[in-house]
Structure formats: structure tokens, C-alpha cells
Amino acid sequence: MNALIQKADTLLEALPYIQRFSGKTFVIKYGGHAMEDETLKQHFARDIALLKYVGMNPVVVHGGGPQIGEMLKKLGIASRFVRGMRVTDSATMDVVEMVLGKINQEIVTLLNGQGGKAVGLSGKDGELLLARKMLLSVTDNGQAVTHDIGQVGEIVEVNPRVIHALTAADFIPVIAPVGVGADGTPYNINADLVAGKVAEALQAEKLILLTDVEGIKGKDGVLIPTMGSEHAEVLIREGTIGEGMIPKVECCIAALHGGVKKTHIIDGRVRHATLLEIFTKEGIGTEVVRRTL
């Protein structure tokens, strides 16, 4: 009987969050181990379906870097990176679109299998993600060097009309991070960046980034549950926030400045990480907010 009562208590703990977030939009960047482990895939799909069933509007943005790398290797196409950005020539871009399209449909199938109504999109659809070529500047021996890394893009504008249409019809949008230029050229875009810009365009309640780390840790190695954007900027300057985490934290800061209410960096290796962050007081990772009290 006690176990049953505990289950009821757990459900009741979620009630105020369900009430507070009903009708709100959450943009969730899906990537890392959570997108590769078969069990975690199923748990993620159930979590997203549950959010929809209790009245929230989840929008999923996914990555696919490791899968793209594996396919390029199989095809004998060398991968080259500049400051973590994949150099994307025309042949590589074809592979990027093919792999991301496959991943997109797999996620849609998973969500539909859990009772959700998911629809796959790329940034080309409805000109959702208008982009332009990114020119990467790198300091080399004190000199600024600009690298042309091919069809890697930066977002010029997000047109969220297609997302609004889908969420209004109770669908769950699943977005692949491919943008389109004014001349129709496709661009490979960092998925974290896409998630942040989409969250801004939708004025989302939350931006949630699933990662393969617990969250942001301080100098003492202890997880920081909540931090203001100014504190995050200090930790970046001090080097406490390392290279791999810097783009994610900067993405959160930009999203907050763009009108997103709260941002979260959570450990996607934990089952039901998304639900634990949204529906419990303690949460599971680090929330980055405009400022702390």
C-alpha cells in the first residue's frame, strides 16, 4: 500500500507544473547518448508523448553528428573539422541531408509509436530556417584567419509559421538542422544553435538541451543547479566551463536574451531526464536563467 501511495504522491508533485505549463512551448534538443541507446530512445519518446498529452507543446530539434561521421567513413569520404565545425563540401552535404532525414523519420516513428502525432521537418520546409554561409574566423599565431568551411550555415531568420500550424493541429514538430539560403543552397547548421533560435522565434517557455554530462559544474566539480547568465559568462571567461560546453551555454544565454523564459542543460543518459527536469522541484541538471535572486 505504501508503494501505491508513493506513486500517487509522485503524480501529485507534478500537478502544479502541469497547471503552470499547460499550453506552453518547450523546445528540446535531442542528441548525444540518448539518441543512440535503444532503451533511452523509447523513454525519450514516451516523455515527449506525455508532455503533449498533458497539454504542453513540445518541439524537438535533433542532431546527428556521430551518425554522419559513420556514414562518411563507410563511403570513404574524409571528415575534416575546423574548431569543431565539420567542413561540408557538396558531397558531404548530400550525406548530411540523407543521414539527418533518416534520423528524423526514426524519431517521428518512435513518437508515433508512443501515441504522439509527430511530423518531420527540415529547415527547408516552409523556409523554416533561412541561412547563409558561415565564415569561421580563427586566431593563428596572433593573426585572424578566415576559413571557408563550405556549406555550413548560420541562421538569418526563423519563420515559425509551419511550427505554429502543426502545434495548433496537435502535432509534434521534429526538426532536422538543415537550413536554406536565398538561392536555395542547403546548409548544415549546428543543432544546438537551431534549437536556441527556434526557441527564440517561438518565445518558448523552456529550451532544454540533452547532453552527455550532468550539467554545468563549478571550480569544485560540484553540479550547479541554477545559475544566472552573467555567472555563466564569468565561468566561460575563467575557463571553468570547458570547450565542449561553451557553445551550449552560449546558446542558452542567447536564447534568454531573445525572450526564452528558462534554459536547461541536462543529462540525457538518465532515464526520463526531461520529465525529471520539468516536473520536480530539484530537477536533474543545470538551469540557466537571466538572473538569480
PDB file of C-alpha atoms in Angstrom:
ATOM      1  CA  MET A   1       0.000   0.000   0.000  1.00  0.00           C
ATOM      2  CA  ASN A   2       2.823   2.426   0.876  1.00  0.00           C
ATOM      3  CA  ALA A   3       4.326   1.960  -2.596  1.00  0.00           C
ATOM      4  CA  LEU A   4       0.972   2.809  -4.180  1.00  0.00           C
ATOM      5  CA  ILE A   5       0.647   5.930  -2.014  1.00  0.00           C
ATOM      6  CA  GLN A   6       4.155   6.994  -3.044  1.00  0.00           C
ATOM      7  CA  LYS A   7       3.131   6.681  -6.692  1.00  0.00           C
ATOM      8  CA  ALA A   8       0.116   8.899  -6.031  1.00  0.00           C
ATOM      9  CA  ASP A   9       2.328  11.427  -4.224  1.00  0.00           C
ATOM     10  CA  THR A  10       4.666  11.494  -7.250  1.00  0.00           C
ATOM     11  CA  LEU A  11       1.752  12.225  -9.558  1.00  0.00           C
ATOM     12  CA  LEU A  12       0.516  14.997  -7.259  1.00  0.00           C
ATOM     13  CA  GLU A  13       4.002  16.552  -7.164  1.00  0.00           C
ATOM     14  CA  ALA A  14       3.723  17.018 -10.929  1.00  0.00           C
ATOM     15  CA  LEU A  15       0.281  18.680 -10.748  1.00  0.00           C
ATOM     16  CA  PRO A  16       1.383  22.312 -10.156  1.00  0.00           C
ATOM     17  CA  TYR A  17       3.895  22.047 -13.013  1.00  0.00           C
ATOM     18  CA  ILE A  18       1.236  20.633 -15.334  1.00  0.00           C
ATOM     19  CA  GLN A  19      -1.044  23.515 -14.395  1.00  0.00           C
ATOM     20  CA  ARG A  20       1.709  26.115 -14.823  1.00  0.00           C
ATOM     21  CA  PHE A  21       2.967  24.858 -18.173  1.00  0.00           C
ATOM     22  CA  SER A  22      -0.297  23.883 -19.852  1.00  0.00           C
ATOM     23  CA  GLY A  23      -0.308  25.378 -23.360  1.00  0.00           C
ATOM     24  CA  LYS A  24       3.363  26.414 -23.125  1.00  0.00           C
ATOM     25  CA  THR A  25       6.007  25.589 -25.726  1.00  0.00           C
ATOM     26  CA  PHE A  26       9.148  23.614 -24.866  1.00  0.00           C
ATOM     27  CA  VAL A  27      11.947  23.280 -27.417  1.00  0.00           C
ATOM     28  CA  ILE A  28      14.003  20.156 -26.732  1.00  0.00           C
ATOM     29  CA  LYS A  29      17.334  19.490 -28.419  1.00  0.00           C
ATOM     30  CA  TYR A  30      17.713  15.727 -28.706  1.00  0.00           C
ATOM     31  CA  GLY A  31      21.211  14.369 -29.122  1.00  0.00           C
ATOM     32  CA  GLY A  32      24.112  12.502 -27.581  1.00  0.00           C
ATOM     33  CA  HIS A  33      23.791   9.083 -25.954  1.00  0.00           C
ATOM     34  CA  ALA A  34      20.025   9.492 -25.550  1.00  0.00           C
ATOM     35  CA  MET A  35      19.742   9.316 -29.340  1.00  0.00           C
ATOM     36  CA  GLU A  36      21.905   6.187 -29.675  1.00  0.00           C
ATOM     37  CA  ASP A  37      20.825   3.880 -26.839  1.00  0.00           C
ATOM     38  CA  GLU A  38      17.721   1.865 -27.805  1.00  0.00           C
ATOM     39  CA  THR A  39      16.211   1.905 -24.295  1.00  0.00           C
ATOM     40  CA  LEU A  40      16.779   5.639 -23.857  1.00  0.00           C
ATOM     41  CA  LYS A  41      15.196   6.271 -27.270  1.00  0.00           C
ATOM     42  CA  GLN A  42      11.966   4.635 -26.089  1.00  0.00           C
ATOM     43  CA  HIS A  43      11.997   6.552 -22.803  1.00  0.00           C
ATOM     44  CA  PHE A  44      12.549   9.845 -24.633  1.00  0.00           C
ATOM     45  CA  ALA A  45       9.639   9.160 -26.980  1.00  0.00           C
ATOM     46  CA  ARG A  46       7.348   8.345 -24.057  1.00  0.00           C
ATOM     47  CA  ASP A  47       8.422  11.524 -22.243  1.00  0.00           C
ATOM     48  CA  ILE A  48       7.633  13.725 -25.256  1.00  0.00           C
ATOM     49  CA  ALA A  49       4.295  11.985 -25.841  1.00  0.00           C
ATOM     50  CA  LEU A  50       3.387  12.533 -22.178  1.00  0.00           C
ATOM     51  CA  LEU A  51       4.202  16.257 -22.396  1.00  0.00           C
ATOM     52  CA  LYS A  52       1.803  16.526 -25.325  1.00  0.00           C
ATOM     53  CA  TYR A  53      -0.931  14.555 -23.591  1.00  0.00           C
ATOM     54  CA  VAL A  54      -0.863  16.807 -20.509  1.00  0.00           C
ATOM     55  CA  GLY A  55      -1.330  19.937 -22.611  1.00  0.00           C
ATOM     56  CA  MET A  56       2.173  21.181 -23.435  1.00  0.00           C
ATOM     57  CA  ASN A  57       3.635  21.852 -26.882  1.00  0.00           C
ATOM     58  CA  PRO A  58       6.981  20.058 -27.298  1.00  0.00           C
ATOM     59  CA  VAL A  59       9.111  20.880 -30.345  1.00  0.00           C
ATOM     60  CA  VAL A  60      12.038  18.524 -30.958  1.00  0.00           C
ATOM     61  CA  VAL A  61      15.273  19.538 -32.707  1.00  0.00           C
ATOM     62  CA  HIS A  62      17.761  16.721 -33.287  1.00  0.00           C
ATOM     63  CA  GLY A  63      21.408  16.399 -34.169  1.00  0.00           C
ATOM     64  CA  GLY A  64      23.244  13.584 -35.915  1.00  0.00           C
ATOM     65  CA  GLY A  65      26.983  14.311 -35.939  1.00  0.00           C
ATOM     66  CA  PRO A  66      28.214  10.807 -34.974  1.00  0.00           C
ATOM     67  CA  GLN A  67      25.876   9.108 -37.448  1.00  0.00           C
ATOM     68  CA  ILE A  68      27.011  11.469 -40.229  1.00  0.00           C
ATOM     69  CA  GLY A  69      30.646  10.681 -39.389  1.00  0.00           C
ATOM     70  CA  GLU A  70      29.984   6.931 -39.552  1.00  0.00           C
ATOM     71  CA  MET A  71      28.287   7.179 -42.944  1.00  0.00           C
ATOM     72  CA  LEU A  72      31.072   9.343 -44.399  1.00  0.00           C
ATOM     73  CA  LYS A  73      33.602   6.771 -43.211  1.00  0.00           C
ATOM     74  CA  LYS A  74      31.637   3.955 -44.897  1.00  0.00           C
ATOM     75  CA  LEU A  75      31.553   5.941 -48.141  1.00  0.00           C
ATOM     76  CA  GLY A  76      35.274   6.699 -47.976  1.00  0.00           C
ATOM     77  CA  ILE A  77      34.749  10.447 -47.579  1.00  0.00           C
ATOM     78  CA  ALA A  78      37.238  12.027 -45.174  1.00  0.00           C
ATOM     79  CA  SER A  79      35.909  14.162 -42.320  1.00  0.00           C
ATOM     80  CA  ARG A  80      37.708  17.409 -41.579  1.00  0.00           C
ATOM     81  CA  PHE A  81      36.934  19.840 -38.775  1.00  0.00           C
ATOM     82  CA  VAL A  82      37.863  23.449 -38.018  1.00  0.00           C
ATOM     83  CA  ARG A  83      37.217  24.422 -34.384  1.00  0.00           C
ATOM     84  CA  GLY A  84      34.721  21.589 -34.053  1.00  0.00           C
ATOM     85  CA  MET A  85      32.830  22.517 -37.237  1.00  0.00           C
ATOM     86  CA  ARG A  86      32.609  19.854 -39.947  1.00  0.00           C
ATOM     87  CA  VAL A  87      33.918  21.143 -43.283  1.00  0.00           C
ATOM     88  CA  THR A  88      30.967  20.460 -45.578  1.00  0.00           C
ATOM     89  CA  ASP A  89      31.547  20.264 -49.315  1.00  0.00           C
ATOM     90  CA  SER A  90      28.795  19.320 -51.762  1.00  0.00           C
ATOM     91  CA  ALA A  91      29.347  15.553 -51.416  1.00  0.00           C
ATOM     92  CA  THR A  92      29.378  15.793 -47.628  1.00  0.00           C
ATOM     93  CA  MET A  93      26.206  17.896 -47.671  1.00  0.00           C
ATOM     94  CA  ASP A  94      24.417  15.168 -49.614  1.00  0.00           C
ATOM     95  CA  VAL A  95      25.362  12.691 -46.896  1.00  0.00           C
ATOM     96  CA  VAL A  96      24.338  15.140 -44.136  1.00  0.00           C
ATOM     97  CA  GLU A  97      20.869  15.524 -45.637  1.00  0.00           C
ATOM     98  CA  MET A  98      20.483  11.796 -46.198  1.00  0.00           C
ATOM     99  CA  VAL A  99      21.516  10.837 -42.645  1.00  0.00           C
ATOM    100  CA  LEU A 100      19.539  13.602 -40.946  1.00  0.00           C
ATOM    101  CA  GLY A 101      16.478  12.668 -42.999  1.00  0.00           C
ATOM    102  CA  LYS A 102      16.771   9.043 -41.844  1.00  0.00           C
ATOM    103  CA  ILE A 103      17.217  10.068 -38.210  1.00  0.00           C
ATOM    104  CA  ASN A 104      14.282  12.470 -38.478  1.00  0.00           C
ATOM    105  CA  GLN A 105      11.941   9.733 -39.665  1.00  0.00           C
ATOM    106  CA  GLU A 106      13.172   7.339 -36.983  1.00  0.00           C
ATOM    107  CA  ILE A 107      12.288   9.892 -34.300  1.00  0.00           C
ATOM    108  CA  VAL A 108       8.891  10.516 -35.879  1.00  0.00           C
ATOM    109  CA  THR A 109       8.231   6.765 -35.894  1.00  0.00           C
ATOM    110  CA  LEU A 110       9.273   6.460 -32.242  1.00  0.00           C
ATOM    111  CA  LEU A 111       6.955   9.286 -31.180  1.00  0.00           C
ATOM    112  CA  ASN A 112       4.052   7.966 -33.206  1.00  0.00           C
ATOM    113  CA  GLY A 113       4.631   4.544 -31.656  1.00  0.00           C
ATOM    114  CA  GLN A 114       4.038   6.079 -28.225  1.00  0.00           C
ATOM    115  CA  GLY A 115       0.759   7.681 -29.290  1.00  0.00           C
ATOM    116  CA  GLY A 116       2.135  11.062 -30.297  1.00  0.00           C
ATOM    117  CA  LYS A 117       1.325  12.682 -33.634  1.00  0.00           C
ATOM    118  CA  ALA A 118       4.736  13.687 -34.922  1.00  0.00           C
ATOM    119  CA  VAL A 119       5.683  15.334 -38.223  1.00  0.00           C
ATOM    120  CA  GLY A 120       9.241  15.556 -39.531  1.00  0.00           C
ATOM    121  CA  LEU A 121      10.636  18.803 -40.917  1.00  0.00           C
ATOM    122  CA  SER A 122      13.905  20.212 -42.117  1.00  0.00           C
ATOM    123  CA  GLY A 123      14.707  23.893 -42.136  1.00  0.00           C
ATOM    124  CA  LYS A 124      13.888  23.889 -45.860  1.00  0.00           C
ATOM    125  CA  ASP A 125      10.201  23.196 -45.206  1.00  0.00           C
ATOM    126  CA  GLY A 126       8.170  26.387 -45.332  1.00  0.00           C
ATOM    127  CA  GLU A 127      11.528  28.252 -45.338  1.00  0.00           C
ATOM    128  CA  LEU A 128      11.639  27.488 -41.627  1.00  0.00           C
ATOM    129  CA  LEU A 129      15.373  28.177 -41.315  1.00  0.00           C
ATOM    130  CA  LEU A 130      16.769  30.833 -43.645  1.00  0.00           C
ATOM    131  CA  ALA A 131      20.550  30.673 -43.581  1.00  0.00           C
ATOM    132  CA  ARG A 132      23.752  31.987 -45.099  1.00  0.00           C
ATOM    133  CA  LYS A 133      27.293  30.658 -45.379  1.00  0.00           C
ATOM    134  CA  MET A 134      29.269  30.781 -42.135  1.00  0.00           C
ATOM    135  CA  LEU A 135      32.825  32.058 -42.437  1.00  0.00           C
ATOM    136  CA  LEU A 136      34.823  30.879 -39.451  1.00  0.00           C
ATOM    137  CA  SER A 137      37.456  33.223 -38.020  1.00  0.00           C
ATOM    138  CA  VAL A 138      40.308  31.582 -36.110  1.00  0.00           C
ATOM    139  CA  THR A 139      43.261  33.264 -34.422  1.00  0.00           C
ATOM    140  CA  ASP A 140      46.516  31.645 -35.559  1.00  0.00           C
ATOM    141  CA  ASN A 141      49.799  32.963 -34.116  1.00  0.00           C
ATOM    142  CA  GLY A 142      48.099  36.214 -33.229  1.00  0.00           C
ATOM    143  CA  GLN A 143      46.643  36.648 -36.708  1.00  0.00           C
ATOM    144  CA  ALA A 144      42.935  36.350 -37.536  1.00  0.00           C
ATOM    145  CA  VAL A 145      42.447  33.737 -40.249  1.00  0.00           C
ATOM    146  CA  THR A 146      39.086  33.256 -42.001  1.00  0.00           C
ATOM    147  CA  HIS A 147      38.185  29.708 -43.050  1.00  0.00           C
ATOM    148  CA  ASP A 148      35.626  28.816 -45.702  1.00  0.00           C
ATOM    149  CA  ILE A 149      34.128  25.592 -44.324  1.00  0.00           C
ATOM    150  CA  GLY A 150      31.749  25.002 -47.209  1.00  0.00           C
ATOM    151  CA  GLN A 151      28.018  24.531 -46.748  1.00  0.00           C
ATOM    152  CA  VAL A 152      27.984  25.217 -43.030  1.00  0.00           C
ATOM    153  CA  GLY A 153      25.437  27.873 -42.248  1.00  0.00           C
ATOM    154  CA  GLU A 154      24.376  30.422 -39.707  1.00  0.00           C
ATOM    155  CA  ILE A 155      20.730  31.323 -39.222  1.00  0.00           C
ATOM    156  CA  VAL A 156      19.494  34.575 -40.707  1.00  0.00           C
ATOM    157  CA  GLU A 157      15.832  34.162 -39.822  1.00  0.00           C
ATOM    158  CA  VAL A 158      13.404  31.612 -38.395  1.00  0.00           C
ATOM    159  CA  ASN A 159       9.922  31.523 -39.956  1.00  0.00           C
ATOM    160  CA  PRO A 160       7.840  29.626 -37.383  1.00  0.00           C
ATOM    161  CA  ARG A 161       4.566  29.593 -39.324  1.00  0.00           C
ATOM    162  CA  VAL A 162       4.795  25.893 -40.138  1.00  0.00           C
ATOM    163  CA  ILE A 163       5.514  25.074 -36.475  1.00  0.00           C
ATOM    164  CA  HIS A 164       2.527  27.122 -35.299  1.00  0.00           C
ATOM    165  CA  ALA A 165       0.313  25.341 -37.824  1.00  0.00           C
ATOM    166  CA  LEU A 166       1.457  21.917 -36.652  1.00  0.00           C
ATOM    167  CA  THR A 167       1.196  22.584 -32.917  1.00  0.00           C
ATOM    168  CA  ALA A 168      -2.256  24.145 -33.397  1.00  0.00           C
ATOM    169  CA  ALA A 169      -3.317  20.864 -35.008  1.00  0.00           C
ATOM    170  CA  ASP A 170      -1.853  18.869 -32.069  1.00  0.00           C
ATOM    171  CA  PHE A 171       1.192  17.604 -33.963  1.00  0.00           C
ATOM    172  CA  ILE A 172       4.713  17.376 -32.534  1.00  0.00           C
ATOM    173  CA  PRO A 173       7.243  19.018 -34.914  1.00  0.00           C
ATOM    174  CA  VAL A 174      10.573  17.188 -35.251  1.00  0.00           C
ATOM    175  CA  ILE A 175      13.181  19.419 -36.911  1.00  0.00           C
ATOM    176  CA  ALA A 176      16.399  18.397 -38.692  1.00  0.00           C
ATOM    177  CA  PRO A 177      19.086  21.121 -38.551  1.00  0.00           C
ATOM    178  CA  VAL A 178      19.353  21.924 -42.270  1.00  0.00           C
ATOM    179  CA  GLY A 179      18.775  25.483 -43.425  1.00  0.00           C
ATOM    180  CA  VAL A 180      18.293  27.005 -46.852  1.00  0.00           C
ATOM    181  CA  GLY A 181      19.931  30.032 -48.436  1.00  0.00           C
ATOM    182  CA  ALA A 182      18.254  32.735 -50.510  1.00  0.00           C
ATOM    183  CA  ASP A 183      19.439  30.938 -53.656  1.00  0.00           C
ATOM    184  CA  GLY A 184      18.166  27.539 -52.468  1.00  0.00           C
ATOM    185  CA  THR A 185      21.555  26.263 -51.271  1.00  0.00           C
ATOM    186  CA  PRO A 186      21.186  23.836 -48.322  1.00  0.00           C
ATOM    187  CA  TYR A 187      23.308  24.461 -45.231  1.00  0.00           C
ATOM    188  CA  ASN A 188      24.417  22.200 -42.400  1.00  0.00           C
ATOM    189  CA  ILE A 189      23.721  24.048 -39.110  1.00  0.00           C
ATOM    190  CA  ASN A 190      24.709  23.216 -35.533  1.00  0.00           C
ATOM    191  CA  ALA A 191      21.669  21.609 -33.846  1.00  0.00           C
ATOM    192  CA  ASP A 192      22.134  23.487 -30.549  1.00  0.00           C
ATOM    193  CA  LEU A 193      22.100  26.765 -32.468  1.00  0.00           C
ATOM    194  CA  VAL A 194      18.945  25.715 -34.333  1.00  0.00           C
ATOM    195  CA  ALA A 195      17.198  24.746 -31.095  1.00  0.00           C
ATOM    196  CA  GLY A 196      18.073  28.088 -29.498  1.00  0.00           C
ATOM    197  CA  LYS A 197      16.932  30.176 -32.465  1.00  0.00           C
ATOM    198  CA  VAL A 198      13.701  28.183 -32.821  1.00  0.00           C
ATOM    199  CA  ALA A 199      13.034  28.661 -29.097  1.00  0.00           C
ATOM    200  CA  GLU A 200      13.537  32.419 -29.523  1.00  0.00           C
ATOM    201  CA  ALA A 201      11.202  32.583 -32.519  1.00  0.00           C
ATOM    202  CA  LEU A 202       8.519  30.689 -30.594  1.00  0.00           C
ATOM    203  CA  GLN A 203       9.133  32.666 -27.371  1.00  0.00           C
ATOM    204  CA  ALA A 204       9.304  29.273 -25.701  1.00  0.00           C
ATOM    205  CA  GLU A 205       8.797  28.703 -22.007  1.00  0.00           C
ATOM    206  CA  LYS A 206      11.860  26.457 -21.918  1.00  0.00           C
ATOM    207  CA  LEU A 207      14.822  25.438 -24.044  1.00  0.00           C
ATOM    208  CA  ILE A 208      16.134  22.036 -22.938  1.00  0.00           C
ATOM    209  CA  LEU A 209      19.450  20.667 -24.236  1.00  0.00           C
ATOM    210  CA  LEU A 210      20.054  16.954 -23.695  1.00  0.00           C
ATOM    211  CA  THR A 211      23.777  16.265 -23.309  1.00  0.00           C
ATOM    212  CA  ASP A 212      26.161  13.536 -22.168  1.00  0.00           C
ATOM    213  CA  VAL A 213      27.158  15.353 -18.969  1.00  0.00           C
ATOM    214  CA  GLU A 214      25.335  16.053 -15.705  1.00  0.00           C
ATOM    215  CA  GLY A 215      25.155  19.783 -16.316  1.00  0.00           C
ATOM    216  CA  ILE A 216      27.401  22.749 -15.512  1.00  0.00           C
ATOM    217  CA  LYS A 217      29.903  22.277 -12.695  1.00  0.00           C
ATOM    218  CA  GLY A 218      31.804  24.885 -10.696  1.00  0.00           C
ATOM    219  CA  LYS A 219      35.529  25.008  -9.989  1.00  0.00           C
ATOM    220  CA  ASP A 220      34.989  22.500  -7.184  1.00  0.00           C
ATOM    221  CA  GLY A 221      33.490  20.000  -9.585  1.00  0.00           C
ATOM    222  CA  VAL A 222      30.062  20.219  -7.952  1.00  0.00           C
ATOM    223  CA  LEU A 223      26.957  20.468 -10.146  1.00  0.00           C
ATOM    224  CA  ILE A 224      25.354  23.945 -10.173  1.00  0.00           C
ATOM    225  CA  PRO A 225      21.540  23.511 -10.162  1.00  0.00           C
ATOM    226  CA  THR A 226      20.717  27.124 -11.107  1.00  0.00           C
ATOM    227  CA  MET A 227      22.886  29.909 -12.469  1.00  0.00           C
ATOM    228  CA  GLY A 228      22.307  33.356 -13.903  1.00  0.00           C
ATOM    229  CA  SER A 229      23.533  34.206 -17.383  1.00  0.00           C
ATOM    230  CA  GLU A 230      26.113  36.677 -16.019  1.00  0.00           C
ATOM    231  CA  HIS A 231      27.592  33.981 -13.763  1.00  0.00           C
ATOM    232  CA  ALA A 232      27.755  31.637 -16.763  1.00  0.00           C
ATOM    233  CA  GLU A 233      29.659  34.263 -18.751  1.00  0.00           C
ATOM    234  CA  VAL A 234      32.162  34.625 -15.894  1.00  0.00           C
ATOM    235  CA  LEU A 235      32.734  30.852 -15.772  1.00  0.00           C
ATOM    236  CA  ILE A 236      33.358  30.832 -19.525  1.00  0.00           C
ATOM    237  CA  ARG A 237      35.934  33.642 -19.244  1.00  0.00           C
ATOM    238  CA  GLU A 238      37.639  31.879 -16.309  1.00  0.00           C
ATOM    239  CA  GLY A 239      37.800  28.616 -18.224  1.00  0.00           C
ATOM    240  CA  THR A 240      35.684  26.719 -15.691  1.00  0.00           C
ATOM    241  CA  ILE A 241      33.199  25.966 -18.447  1.00  0.00           C
ATOM    242  CA  GLY A 242      35.233  23.989 -20.975  1.00  0.00           C
ATOM    243  CA  GLU A 243      35.300  23.931 -24.755  1.00  0.00           C
ATOM    244  CA  GLY A 244      32.658  21.278 -25.313  1.00  0.00           C
ATOM    245  CA  MET A 245      30.160  23.023 -23.059  1.00  0.00           C
ATOM    246  CA  ILE A 246      30.840  26.600 -24.210  1.00  0.00           C
ATOM    247  CA  PRO A 247      28.629  26.519 -27.347  1.00  0.00           C
ATOM    248  CA  LYS A 248      25.729  25.024 -25.361  1.00  0.00           C
ATOM    249  CA  VAL A 249      25.976  27.616 -22.593  1.00  0.00           C
ATOM    250  CA  GLU A 250      26.315  30.454 -25.116  1.00  0.00           C
ATOM    251  CA  CYS A 251      23.256  29.073 -26.901  1.00  0.00           C
ATOM    252  CA  CYS A 252      21.318  29.239 -23.605  1.00  0.00           C
ATOM    253  CA  ILE A 253      22.460  32.801 -22.900  1.00  0.00           C
ATOM    254  CA  ALA A 254      21.473  33.968 -26.403  1.00  0.00           C
ATOM    255  CA  ALA A 255      18.068  32.284 -26.076  1.00  0.00           C
ATOM    256  CA  LEU A 256      17.431  34.031 -22.746  1.00  0.00           C
ATOM    257  CA  HIS A 257      18.324  37.399 -24.277  1.00  0.00           C
ATOM    258  CA  GLY A 258      15.960  36.521 -27.136  1.00  0.00           C
ATOM    259  CA  GLY A 259      12.979  36.042 -24.840  1.00  0.00           C
ATOM    260  CA  VAL A 260      13.042  32.385 -23.788  1.00  0.00           C
ATOM    261  CA  LYS A 261      11.935  32.117 -20.147  1.00  0.00           C
ATOM    262  CA  LYS A 262      14.361  29.435 -18.909  1.00  0.00           C
ATOM    263  CA  THR A 263      17.025  27.199 -20.396  1.00  0.00           C
ATOM    264  CA  HIS A 264      18.245  23.837 -19.158  1.00  0.00           C
ATOM    265  CA  ILE A 265      21.296  21.654 -19.778  1.00  0.00           C
ATOM    266  CA  ILE A 266      20.511  18.126 -18.598  1.00  0.00           C
ATOM    267  CA  ASP A 267      21.975  14.632 -18.696  1.00  0.00           C
ATOM    268  CA  GLY A 268      20.228  12.709 -21.454  1.00  0.00           C
ATOM    269  CA  ARG A 269      21.835   9.479 -20.246  1.00  0.00           C
ATOM    270  CA  VAL A 270      19.383   9.446 -17.328  1.00  0.00           C
ATOM    271  CA  ARG A 271      16.018   7.803 -17.955  1.00  0.00           C
ATOM    272  CA  HIS A 272      13.159  10.317 -18.121  1.00  0.00           C
ATOM    273  CA  ALA A 273      15.601  13.218 -17.732  1.00  0.00           C
ATOM    274  CA  THR A 274      13.198  15.626 -19.454  1.00  0.00           C
ATOM    275  CA  LEU A 275      10.320  14.782 -17.103  1.00  0.00           C
ATOM    276  CA  LEU A 276      12.534  14.971 -14.022  1.00  0.00           C
ATOM    277  CA  GLU A 277      13.713  18.462 -15.009  1.00  0.00           C
ATOM    278  CA  ILE A 278      10.220  19.768 -15.745  1.00  0.00           C
ATOM    279  CA  PHE A 279       8.059  18.093 -13.110  1.00  0.00           C
ATOM    280  CA  THR A 280      10.224  18.036  -9.971  1.00  0.00           C
ATOM    281  CA  LYS A 281      11.434  20.819  -7.706  1.00  0.00           C
ATOM    282  CA  GLU A 282      15.025  19.547  -7.630  1.00  0.00           C
ATOM    283  CA  GLY A 283      15.413  18.997 -11.360  1.00  0.00           C
ATOM    284  CA  ILE A 284      18.275  16.971 -12.762  1.00  0.00           C
ATOM    285  CA  GLY A 285      20.755  19.274 -14.487  1.00  0.00           C
ATOM    286  CA  THR A 286      21.567  22.963 -14.603  1.00  0.00           C
ATOM    287  CA  GLU A 287      19.013  25.638 -15.373  1.00  0.00           C
ATOM    288  CA  VAL A 288      20.429  28.842 -16.816  1.00  0.00           C
ATOM    289  CA  VAL A 289      18.227  31.869 -16.167  1.00  0.00           C
ATOM    290  CA  ARG A 290      18.522  35.582 -16.896  1.00  0.00           C
ATOM    291  CA  ARG A 291      19.492  36.333 -13.332  1.00  0.00           C
ATOM    292  CA  THR A 292      19.345  34.602  -9.964  1.00  0.00           C
ATOM    293  CA  LEU A 293      17.664  36.166  -6.932  1.00  0.00           C
TER     294      LEU A 293
END
